[in-house]
Short mmCIF file of C-alpha atoms and ligand atoms in Angstrom, two decimals:
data_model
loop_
_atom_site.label_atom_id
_atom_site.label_comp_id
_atom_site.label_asym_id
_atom_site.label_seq_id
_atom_site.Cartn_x
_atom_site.Cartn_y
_atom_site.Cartn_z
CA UNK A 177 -2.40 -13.93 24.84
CA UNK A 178 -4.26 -12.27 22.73
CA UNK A 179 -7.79 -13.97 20.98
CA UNK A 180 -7.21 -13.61 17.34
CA UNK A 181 -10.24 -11.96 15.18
CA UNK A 182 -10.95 -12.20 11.25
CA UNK A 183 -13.53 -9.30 10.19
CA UNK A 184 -14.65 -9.43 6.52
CA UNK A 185 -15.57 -5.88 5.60
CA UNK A 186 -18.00 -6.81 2.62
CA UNK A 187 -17.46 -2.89 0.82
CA UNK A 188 -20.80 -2.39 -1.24
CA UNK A 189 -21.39 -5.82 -2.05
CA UNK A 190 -24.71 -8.19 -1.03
CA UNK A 191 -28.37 -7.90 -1.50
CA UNK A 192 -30.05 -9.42 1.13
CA UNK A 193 -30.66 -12.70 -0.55
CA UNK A 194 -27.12 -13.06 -1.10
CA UNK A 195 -26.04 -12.05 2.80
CA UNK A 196 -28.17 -14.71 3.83
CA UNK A 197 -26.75 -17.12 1.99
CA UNK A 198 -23.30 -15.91 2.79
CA UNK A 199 -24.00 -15.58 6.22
CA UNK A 200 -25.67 -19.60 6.65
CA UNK A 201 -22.45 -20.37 4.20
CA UNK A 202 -19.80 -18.90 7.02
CA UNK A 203 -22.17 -20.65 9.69
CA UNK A 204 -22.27 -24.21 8.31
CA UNK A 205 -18.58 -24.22 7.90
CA UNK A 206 -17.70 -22.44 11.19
CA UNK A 207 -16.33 -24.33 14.56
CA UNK A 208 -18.18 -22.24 17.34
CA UNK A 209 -15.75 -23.98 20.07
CA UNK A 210 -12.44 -22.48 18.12
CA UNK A 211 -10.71 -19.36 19.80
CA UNK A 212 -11.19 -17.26 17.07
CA UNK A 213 -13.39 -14.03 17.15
CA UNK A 214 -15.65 -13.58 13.75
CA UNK A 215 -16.96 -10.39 12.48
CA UNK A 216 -18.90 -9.24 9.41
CA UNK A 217 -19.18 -5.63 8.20
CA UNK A 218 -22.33 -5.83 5.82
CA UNK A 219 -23.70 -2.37 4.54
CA UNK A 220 -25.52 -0.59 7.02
CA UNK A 221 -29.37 -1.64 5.28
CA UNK A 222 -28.36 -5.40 6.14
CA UNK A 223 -27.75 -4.79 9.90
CA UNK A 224 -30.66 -5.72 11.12
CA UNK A 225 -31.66 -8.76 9.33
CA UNK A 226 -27.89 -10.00 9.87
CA UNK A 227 -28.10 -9.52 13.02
CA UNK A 228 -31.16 -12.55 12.96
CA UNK A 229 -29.23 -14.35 10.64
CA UNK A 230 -26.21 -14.53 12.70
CA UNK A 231 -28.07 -15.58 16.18
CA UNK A 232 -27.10 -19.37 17.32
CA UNK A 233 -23.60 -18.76 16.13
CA UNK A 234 -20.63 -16.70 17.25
CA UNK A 235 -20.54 -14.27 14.37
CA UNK A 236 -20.38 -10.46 15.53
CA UNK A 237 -21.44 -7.23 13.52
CA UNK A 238 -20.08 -4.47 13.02
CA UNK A 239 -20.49 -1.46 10.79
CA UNK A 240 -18.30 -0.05 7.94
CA UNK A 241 -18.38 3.94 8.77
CA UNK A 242 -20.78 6.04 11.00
CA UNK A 243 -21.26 10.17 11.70
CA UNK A 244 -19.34 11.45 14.16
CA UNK A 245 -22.38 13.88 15.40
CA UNK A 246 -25.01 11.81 17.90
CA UNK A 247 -27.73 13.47 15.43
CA UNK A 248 -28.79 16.18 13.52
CA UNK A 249 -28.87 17.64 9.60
CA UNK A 250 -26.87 15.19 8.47
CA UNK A 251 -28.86 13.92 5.60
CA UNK A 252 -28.01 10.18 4.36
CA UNK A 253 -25.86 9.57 7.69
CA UNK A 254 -26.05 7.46 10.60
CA UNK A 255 -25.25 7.90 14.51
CA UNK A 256 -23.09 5.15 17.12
CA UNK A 257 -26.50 4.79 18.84
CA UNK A 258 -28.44 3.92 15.51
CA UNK A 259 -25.50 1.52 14.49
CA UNK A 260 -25.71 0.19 18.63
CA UNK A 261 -29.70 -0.33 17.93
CA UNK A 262 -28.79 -2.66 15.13
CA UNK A 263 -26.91 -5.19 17.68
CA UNK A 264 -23.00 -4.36 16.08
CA UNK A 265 -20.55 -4.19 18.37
CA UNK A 266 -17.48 -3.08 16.44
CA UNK A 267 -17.45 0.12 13.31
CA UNK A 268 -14.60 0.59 11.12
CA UNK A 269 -13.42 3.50 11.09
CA UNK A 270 -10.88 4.92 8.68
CA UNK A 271 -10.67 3.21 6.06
CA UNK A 272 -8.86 3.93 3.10
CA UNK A 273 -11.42 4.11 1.24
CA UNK A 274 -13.11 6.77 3.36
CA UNK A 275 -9.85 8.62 3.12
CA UNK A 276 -8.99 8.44 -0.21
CA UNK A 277 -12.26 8.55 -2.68
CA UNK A 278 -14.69 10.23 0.13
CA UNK A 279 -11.43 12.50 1.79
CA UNK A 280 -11.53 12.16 5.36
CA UNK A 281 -8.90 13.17 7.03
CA UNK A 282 -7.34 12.99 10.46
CA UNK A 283 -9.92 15.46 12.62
CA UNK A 284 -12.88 14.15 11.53
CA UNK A 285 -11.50 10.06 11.90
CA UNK A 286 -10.19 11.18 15.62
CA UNK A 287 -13.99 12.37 16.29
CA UNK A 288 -15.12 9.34 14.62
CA UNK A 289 -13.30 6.91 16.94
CA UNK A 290 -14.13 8.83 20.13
CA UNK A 291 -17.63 9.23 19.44
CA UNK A 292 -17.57 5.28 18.71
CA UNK A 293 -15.92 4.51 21.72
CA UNK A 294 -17.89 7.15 23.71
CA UNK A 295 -20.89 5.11 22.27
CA UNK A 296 -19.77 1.98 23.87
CA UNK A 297 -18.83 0.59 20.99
CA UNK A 298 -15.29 -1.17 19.57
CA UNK A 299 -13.44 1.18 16.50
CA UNK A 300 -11.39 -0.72 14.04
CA UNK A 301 -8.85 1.99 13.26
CA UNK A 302 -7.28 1.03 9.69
CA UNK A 303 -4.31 2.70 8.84
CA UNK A 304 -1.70 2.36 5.83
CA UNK A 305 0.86 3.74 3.83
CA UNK A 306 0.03 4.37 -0.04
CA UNK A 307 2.44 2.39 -2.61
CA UNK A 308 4.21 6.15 -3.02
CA UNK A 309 4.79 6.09 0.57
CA UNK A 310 6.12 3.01 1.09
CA UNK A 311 8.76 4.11 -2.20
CA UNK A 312 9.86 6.74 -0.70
CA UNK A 313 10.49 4.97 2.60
CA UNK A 314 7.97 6.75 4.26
CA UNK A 315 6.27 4.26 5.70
CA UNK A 316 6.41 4.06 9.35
CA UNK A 317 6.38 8.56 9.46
CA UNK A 318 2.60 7.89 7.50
CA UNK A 319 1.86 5.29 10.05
CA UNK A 320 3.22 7.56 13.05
CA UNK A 321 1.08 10.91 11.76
CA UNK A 322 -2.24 8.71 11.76
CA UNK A 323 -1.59 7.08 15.27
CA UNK A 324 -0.60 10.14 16.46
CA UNK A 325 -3.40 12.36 15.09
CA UNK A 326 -6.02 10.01 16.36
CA UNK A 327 -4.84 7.68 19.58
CA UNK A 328 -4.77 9.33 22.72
CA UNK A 329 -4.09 7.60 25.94
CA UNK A 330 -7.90 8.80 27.04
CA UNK A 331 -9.45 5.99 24.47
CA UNK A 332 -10.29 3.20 26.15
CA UNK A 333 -7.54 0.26 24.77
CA UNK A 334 -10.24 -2.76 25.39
CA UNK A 335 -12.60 -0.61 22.87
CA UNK A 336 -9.73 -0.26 20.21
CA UNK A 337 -8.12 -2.32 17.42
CA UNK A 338 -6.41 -1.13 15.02
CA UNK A 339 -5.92 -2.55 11.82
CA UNK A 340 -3.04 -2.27 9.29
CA UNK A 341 -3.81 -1.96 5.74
CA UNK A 342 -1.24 -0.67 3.43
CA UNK A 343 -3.14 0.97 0.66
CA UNK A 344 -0.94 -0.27 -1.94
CA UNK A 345 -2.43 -4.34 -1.00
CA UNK A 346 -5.86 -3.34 -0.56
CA UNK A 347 -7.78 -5.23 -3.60
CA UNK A 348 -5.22 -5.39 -5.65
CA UNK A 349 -4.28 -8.96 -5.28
CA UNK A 350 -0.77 -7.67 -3.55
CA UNK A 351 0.02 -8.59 0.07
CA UNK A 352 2.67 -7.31 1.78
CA UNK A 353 4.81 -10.18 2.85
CA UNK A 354 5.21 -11.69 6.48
CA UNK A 355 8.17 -9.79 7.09
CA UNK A 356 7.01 -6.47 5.63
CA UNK A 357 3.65 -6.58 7.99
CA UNK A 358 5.28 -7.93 11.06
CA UNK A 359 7.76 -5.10 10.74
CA UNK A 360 5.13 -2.76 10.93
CA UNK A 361 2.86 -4.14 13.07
CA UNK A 362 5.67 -4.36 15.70
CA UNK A 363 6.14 -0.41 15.12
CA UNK A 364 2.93 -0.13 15.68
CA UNK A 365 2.81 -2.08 18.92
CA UNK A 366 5.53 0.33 20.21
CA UNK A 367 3.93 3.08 19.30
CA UNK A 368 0.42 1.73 21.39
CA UNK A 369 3.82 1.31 24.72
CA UNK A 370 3.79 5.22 23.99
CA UNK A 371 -0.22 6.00 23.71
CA UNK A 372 -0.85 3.56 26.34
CA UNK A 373 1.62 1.45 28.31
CA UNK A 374 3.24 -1.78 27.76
CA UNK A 375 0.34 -3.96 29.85
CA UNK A 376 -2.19 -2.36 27.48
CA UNK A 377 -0.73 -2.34 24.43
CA UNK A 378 0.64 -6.03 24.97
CA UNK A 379 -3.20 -6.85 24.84
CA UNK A 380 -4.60 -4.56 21.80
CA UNK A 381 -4.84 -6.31 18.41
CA UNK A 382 -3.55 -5.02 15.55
CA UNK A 383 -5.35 -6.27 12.68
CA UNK A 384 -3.64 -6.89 8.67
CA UNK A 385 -5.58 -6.46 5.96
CA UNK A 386 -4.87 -6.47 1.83
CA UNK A 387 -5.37 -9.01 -0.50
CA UNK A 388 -5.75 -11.84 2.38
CA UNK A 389 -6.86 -15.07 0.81
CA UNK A 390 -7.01 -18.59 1.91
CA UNK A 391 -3.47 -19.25 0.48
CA UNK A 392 -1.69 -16.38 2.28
CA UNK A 393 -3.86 -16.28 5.68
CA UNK A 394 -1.37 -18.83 7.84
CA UNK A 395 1.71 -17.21 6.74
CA UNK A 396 0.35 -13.75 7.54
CA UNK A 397 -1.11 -15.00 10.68
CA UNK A 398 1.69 -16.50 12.19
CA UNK A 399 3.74 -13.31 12.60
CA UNK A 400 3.88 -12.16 16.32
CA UNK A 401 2.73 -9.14 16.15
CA UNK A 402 -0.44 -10.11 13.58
CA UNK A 403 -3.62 -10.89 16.04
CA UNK A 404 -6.26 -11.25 12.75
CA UNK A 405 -7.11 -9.68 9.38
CA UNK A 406 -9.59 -7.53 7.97
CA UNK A 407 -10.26 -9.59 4.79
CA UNK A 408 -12.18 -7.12 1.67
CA UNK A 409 -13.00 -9.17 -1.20
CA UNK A 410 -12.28 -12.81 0.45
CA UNK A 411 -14.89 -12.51 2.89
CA UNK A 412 -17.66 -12.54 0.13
CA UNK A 413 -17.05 -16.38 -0.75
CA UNK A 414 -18.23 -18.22 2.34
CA UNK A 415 -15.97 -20.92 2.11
CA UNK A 416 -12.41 -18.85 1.67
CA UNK A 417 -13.50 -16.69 4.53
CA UNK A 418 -14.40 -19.48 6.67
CA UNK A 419 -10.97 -20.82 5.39
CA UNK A 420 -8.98 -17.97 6.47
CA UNK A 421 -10.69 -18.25 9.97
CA UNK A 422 -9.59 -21.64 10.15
CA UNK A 423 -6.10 -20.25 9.03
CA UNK A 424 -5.74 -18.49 12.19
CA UNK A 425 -6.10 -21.24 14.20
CA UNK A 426 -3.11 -23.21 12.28
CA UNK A 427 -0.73 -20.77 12.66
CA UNK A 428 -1.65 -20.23 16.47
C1 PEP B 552 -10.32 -4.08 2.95
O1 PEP B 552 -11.20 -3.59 2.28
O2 PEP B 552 -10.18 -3.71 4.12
C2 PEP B 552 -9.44 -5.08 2.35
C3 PEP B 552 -8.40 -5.47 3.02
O3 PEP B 552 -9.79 -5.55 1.10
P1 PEP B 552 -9.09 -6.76 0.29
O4 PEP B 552 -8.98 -7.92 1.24
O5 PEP B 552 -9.98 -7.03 -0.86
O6 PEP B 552 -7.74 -6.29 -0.13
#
Protein backbone atom coordinates (compact mmCIF):
# COMPACT_ATOMS: atom_id res chain seq x y z
CA UNK A 1 0.00 0.00 0.00
CA UNK A 2 1.30 2.90 -0.77
CA UNK A 3 1.39 6.17 2.02
CA UNK A 4 -0.28 8.91 0.18
CA UNK A 5 1.68 12.49 0.12
CA UNK A 6 0.20 16.14 -0.60
CA UNK A 7 3.24 18.64 -1.46
CA UNK A 8 2.19 22.30 -1.92
CA UNK A 9 4.79 23.83 -4.20
CA UNK A 10 4.25 27.58 -3.06
CA UNK A 11 5.88 29.07 -6.81
CA UNK A 12 7.25 32.65 -5.81
CA UNK A 13 4.85 33.40 -3.27
CA UNK A 14 5.55 34.19 0.80
CA UNK A 15 7.65 36.60 2.67
CA UNK A 16 8.70 35.21 5.67
CA UNK A 17 6.04 36.71 7.82
CA UNK A 18 3.52 35.21 5.74
CA UNK A 19 5.29 31.44 5.67
CA UNK A 20 5.12 31.55 9.22
CA UNK A 21 1.83 32.14 9.46
CA UNK A 22 1.04 29.67 6.75
CA UNK A 23 3.16 27.22 8.10
CA UNK A 24 1.51 27.48 12.14
CA UNK A 25 -1.93 27.71 9.90
CA UNK A 26 -1.21 24.02 8.18
CA UNK A 27 0.09 22.95 11.78
CA UNK A 28 -2.92 23.91 13.93
CA UNK A 29 -5.22 22.24 11.53
CA UNK A 30 -3.07 19.14 10.84
CA UNK A 31 -3.70 15.44 12.49
CA UNK A 32 0.02 14.28 13.07
CA UNK A 33 -1.39 10.55 13.75
CA UNK A 34 -3.09 10.48 9.99
CA UNK A 35 -1.19 8.35 7.27
CA UNK A 36 -0.65 11.05 5.13
CA UNK A 37 2.90 12.41 4.19
CA UNK A 38 3.03 16.52 4.11
CA UNK A 39 5.45 18.52 2.20
CA UNK A 40 6.02 22.23 1.52
CA UNK A 41 8.17 23.65 -1.30
CA UNK A 42 8.80 27.34 -0.03
CA UNK A 43 11.43 29.40 -2.10
CA UNK A 44 14.79 28.45 -1.43
CA UNK A 45 15.51 31.93 1.09
CA UNK A 46 12.69 30.39 3.45
CA UNK A 47 14.40 26.96 3.91
CA UNK A 48 15.95 27.46 6.77
CA UNK A 49 13.64 29.28 8.95
CA UNK A 50 10.85 26.69 7.72
CA UNK A 51 12.67 24.21 8.56
CA UNK A 52 12.30 25.70 12.59
CA UNK A 53 8.93 26.46 11.91
CA UNK A 54 7.97 23.08 10.89
CA UNK A 55 9.82 21.12 13.95
CA UNK A 56 7.13 19.37 16.45
CA UNK A 57 5.03 18.49 13.48
CA UNK A 58 5.24 16.08 10.57
CA UNK A 59 5.62 18.61 7.80
CA UNK A 60 8.68 17.83 5.36
CA UNK A 61 10.66 20.32 3.03
CA UNK A 62 11.58 20.19 0.05
CA UNK A 63 12.94 22.49 -2.61
CA UNK A 64 11.43 23.79 -5.92
CA UNK A 65 14.60 23.42 -8.45
CA UNK A 66 18.40 23.02 -7.73
CA UNK A 67 21.85 22.99 -10.16
CA UNK A 68 22.71 19.99 -11.41
CA UNK A 69 26.68 20.78 -10.88
CA UNK A 70 27.83 19.97 -6.94
CA UNK A 71 29.48 23.64 -7.31
CA UNK A 72 31.14 26.01 -9.24
CA UNK A 73 30.50 29.43 -11.56
CA UNK A 74 27.16 29.11 -11.41
CA UNK A 75 26.17 32.50 -10.25
CA UNK A 76 22.55 32.80 -8.51
CA UNK A 77 22.34 28.81 -8.27
CA UNK A 78 22.24 26.33 -5.65
CA UNK A 79 23.79 22.66 -5.15
CA UNK A 80 21.77 19.10 -3.61
CA UNK A 81 24.23 19.50 -0.69
CA UNK A 82 23.28 23.28 -0.01
CA UNK A 83 19.48 22.35 -0.43
CA UNK A 84 20.48 18.91 2.05
CA UNK A 85 22.10 21.64 4.62
CA UNK A 86 18.75 23.31 4.79
CA UNK A 87 17.02 19.98 6.31
CA UNK A 88 14.66 19.24 2.78
CA UNK A 89 14.37 16.01 1.94
CA UNK A 90 12.54 16.02 -1.38
CA UNK A 91 13.38 18.85 -4.76
CA UNK A 92 11.13 19.16 -7.57
CA UNK A 93 12.46 18.75 -10.38
CA UNK A 94 10.94 19.48 -13.76
CA UNK A 95 8.49 21.43 -13.55
CA UNK A 96 6.67 22.97 -16.18
CA UNK A 97 7.46 25.93 -15.36
CA UNK A 98 11.20 25.27 -15.52
CA UNK A 99 10.51 23.82 -18.92
CA UNK A 100 8.44 26.12 -20.44
CA UNK A 101 9.32 29.98 -19.35
CA UNK A 102 13.11 29.07 -18.13
CA UNK A 103 13.53 26.08 -21.18
CA UNK A 104 14.90 23.12 -19.67
CA UNK A 105 14.82 20.37 -21.44
CA UNK A 106 15.29 16.64 -21.11
CA UNK A 107 19.42 16.42 -20.57
CA UNK A 108 19.74 18.85 -18.18
CA UNK A 109 16.27 17.50 -15.97
CA UNK A 110 17.90 13.75 -16.32
CA UNK A 111 21.20 15.35 -14.62
CA UNK A 112 19.02 17.15 -12.33
CA UNK A 113 17.30 14.04 -10.92
CA UNK A 114 20.49 11.97 -10.71
CA UNK A 115 22.48 14.48 -9.09
CA UNK A 116 19.38 14.77 -6.55
CA UNK A 117 19.21 11.31 -5.98
CA UNK A 118 23.04 10.91 -6.00
CA UNK A 119 22.71 13.60 -3.19
CA UNK A 120 20.60 11.42 -1.09
CA UNK A 121 17.84 13.22 -1.65
CA UNK A 122 13.97 12.35 -3.03
CA UNK A 123 13.21 14.07 -6.88
CA UNK A 124 9.64 14.87 -7.60
CA UNK A 125 9.73 14.34 -11.36
CA UNK A 126 6.62 16.39 -12.84
CA UNK A 127 5.70 15.60 -16.14
CA UNK A 128 2.66 16.67 -18.51
CA UNK A 129 1.29 17.05 -21.73
CA UNK A 130 0.51 20.77 -22.99
CA UNK A 131 -3.36 21.47 -23.91
CA UNK A 132 -1.94 21.11 -27.82
CA UNK A 133 -0.76 17.79 -26.92
CA UNK A 134 -3.43 16.41 -25.35
CA UNK A 135 -5.61 17.80 -28.87
CA UNK A 136 -3.76 16.14 -30.91
CA UNK A 137 -3.92 12.90 -28.92
CA UNK A 138 -0.51 13.03 -28.09
CA UNK A 139 -0.65 12.57 -24.78
CA UNK A 140 0.72 9.43 -23.49
CA UNK A 141 3.91 9.68 -26.66
CA UNK A 142 4.76 13.33 -24.53
CA UNK A 143 4.49 11.42 -21.35
CA UNK A 144 6.59 8.33 -22.80
CA UNK A 145 9.58 10.81 -24.32
CA UNK A 146 9.95 12.47 -20.72
CA UNK A 147 9.97 9.06 -18.76
CA UNK A 148 12.05 7.74 -21.16
CA UNK A 149 14.60 10.57 -21.50
CA UNK A 150 15.02 10.78 -17.78
CA UNK A 151 14.13 7.28 -15.75
CA UNK A 152 16.60 4.73 -15.91
CA UNK A 153 16.41 1.55 -14.00
CA UNK A 154 19.90 2.80 -12.16
CA UNK A 155 17.72 5.59 -10.07
CA UNK A 156 17.00 4.44 -6.99
CA UNK A 157 12.77 3.88 -7.03
CA UNK A 158 12.49 4.62 -3.02
CA UNK A 159 14.25 8.17 -3.96
CA UNK A 160 11.69 8.86 -6.87
CA UNK A 161 8.12 10.15 -7.31
CA UNK A 162 6.93 11.31 -10.02
CA UNK A 163 4.27 13.61 -10.39
CA UNK A 164 1.71 14.18 -13.21
CA UNK A 165 0.83 17.58 -14.15
CA UNK A 166 -0.75 18.21 -17.43
CA UNK A 167 0.28 21.67 -18.37
CA UNK A 168 -2.98 22.56 -19.71
CA UNK A 169 -4.54 22.29 -15.57
CA UNK A 170 -1.69 23.86 -14.04
CA UNK A 171 -3.22 27.31 -12.54
CA UNK A 172 -5.69 27.62 -14.68
CA UNK A 173 -8.54 26.54 -12.58
CA UNK A 174 -8.91 23.27 -15.06
CA UNK A 175 -8.43 19.76 -13.66
CA UNK A 176 -8.32 16.98 -15.62
CA UNK A 177 -11.08 14.71 -14.52
CA UNK A 178 -10.78 11.35 -12.45
CA UNK A 179 -10.90 9.36 -15.42
CA UNK A 180 -8.56 11.45 -17.57
CA UNK A 181 -5.68 11.30 -14.65
CA UNK A 182 -6.22 7.75 -13.64
CA UNK A 183 -5.81 6.88 -17.29
CA UNK A 184 -2.60 8.32 -17.29
CA UNK A 185 -1.33 7.67 -14.19
CA UNK A 186 -1.95 3.93 -14.87
CA UNK A 187 0.27 4.44 -18.18
CA UNK A 188 2.56 5.74 -16.23
CA UNK A 189 2.67 2.96 -13.67
CA UNK A 190 3.35 0.57 -16.62
CA UNK A 191 5.77 2.40 -17.92
CA UNK A 192 7.76 2.47 -14.10
CA UNK A 193 6.97 -2.20 -14.74
CA UNK A 194 9.39 -1.29 -17.78
CA UNK A 195 12.10 1.19 -15.98
CA UNK A 196 11.91 -0.84 -12.96
CA UNK A 197 9.89 -3.99 -12.29
CA UNK A 198 6.47 -4.63 -11.16
CA UNK A 199 7.53 -4.95 -7.12
CA UNK A 200 9.07 -1.49 -7.52
CA UNK A 201 6.91 0.27 -9.46
CA UNK A 202 3.80 -1.19 -7.47
CA UNK A 203 5.38 0.95 -4.57
CA UNK A 204 6.45 4.42 -6.39
CA UNK A 205 3.90 7.25 -6.13
CA UNK A 206 2.82 9.03 -8.81
CA UNK A 207 1.74 12.31 -7.78
CA UNK A 208 -1.42 14.69 -9.74
CA UNK A 209 -1.18 18.04 -9.77
CA UNK A 210 -3.40 21.10 -11.60
CA UNK A 211 -5.88 23.14 -10.26
CA UNK A 212 -6.38 20.74 -7.03
CA UNK A 213 -8.67 22.43 -4.57
CA UNK A 214 -10.55 21.33 -1.58
CA UNK A 215 -13.66 20.56 -3.76
CA UNK A 216 -11.90 18.28 -6.30
CA UNK A 217 -9.11 16.63 -3.90
CA UNK A 218 -11.38 13.29 -2.86
CA UNK A 219 -12.49 12.65 -6.28
CA UNK A 220 -8.96 12.96 -7.65
CA UNK A 221 -7.63 11.05 -4.80
CA UNK A 222 -9.62 8.15 -4.93
CA UNK A 223 -8.40 6.92 -8.33
CA UNK A 224 -6.07 3.83 -7.98
CA UNK A 225 -3.39 4.81 -9.50
CA UNK A 226 -3.36 8.61 -7.73
CA UNK A 227 -1.01 8.24 -4.40
CA UNK A 228 -1.18 12.40 -3.64
CA UNK A 229 -1.06 15.79 -5.39
CA UNK A 230 1.24 18.47 -5.88
CA UNK A 231 -1.19 21.35 -5.07
CA UNK A 232 0.28 25.18 -6.72
CA UNK A 233 -1.92 27.88 -5.72
CA UNK A 234 -4.14 25.84 -2.99
CA UNK A 235 -1.38 25.25 -0.80
CA UNK A 236 -1.01 29.06 -0.01
CA UNK A 237 -4.41 29.19 2.07
CA UNK A 238 -3.67 27.12 5.15
CA UNK A 239 -6.94 25.88 5.63
CA UNK A 240 -7.73 24.46 1.82
CA UNK A 241 -4.37 22.82 1.91
CA UNK A 242 -4.86 21.33 5.17
CA UNK A 243 -8.31 20.42 3.61
CA UNK A 244 -7.00 18.64 0.71
CA UNK A 245 -4.70 16.63 3.14
CA UNK A 246 -7.61 15.64 4.96
CA UNK A 247 -9.13 14.77 1.44
CA UNK A 248 -6.74 12.06 1.03
CA UNK A 249 -7.58 10.38 3.90
CA UNK A 250 -11.49 10.22 2.84
CA UNK A 251 -11.00 8.78 -0.24
CA UNK A 252 -8.44 6.13 1.22
C1 LIG B 1 1.88 23.31 -9.60
O1 LIG B 1 2.43 24.38 -9.64
O2 LIG B 1 2.56 22.29 -9.55
C2 LIG B 1 0.43 23.26 -9.62
C3 LIG B 1 -0.15 22.10 -9.76
O3 LIG B 1 -0.25 24.46 -9.50
P1 LIG B 1 -1.84 24.67 -9.33
O4 LIG B 1 -2.30 23.73 -8.24
O5 LIG B 1 -2.02 26.10 -8.98
O6 LIG B 1 -2.47 24.31 -10.64
Amino acid sequence: MRKPLIAGNWKMHNTLVEARALVAGVVERLDESADVDVLMCPPVQLLFPMAKAVVGSKIMLGAQNVHEEQSGAFTGEVSVAMLKDTGCSHILVGHSERRHIFGEMGDRIAKKVRAVVQGGLTAIYCIGETLEDREAGRTMAVIDQQIDEVLTGDIPADQLIVAYEPVWAIGTGKTASPEQAQEVHAHIRSRLVDVYDAGKAEKLRILYGGSVKPGNAASILAQPDIDGALVGGACLVAEDFAAIISAVLTAA
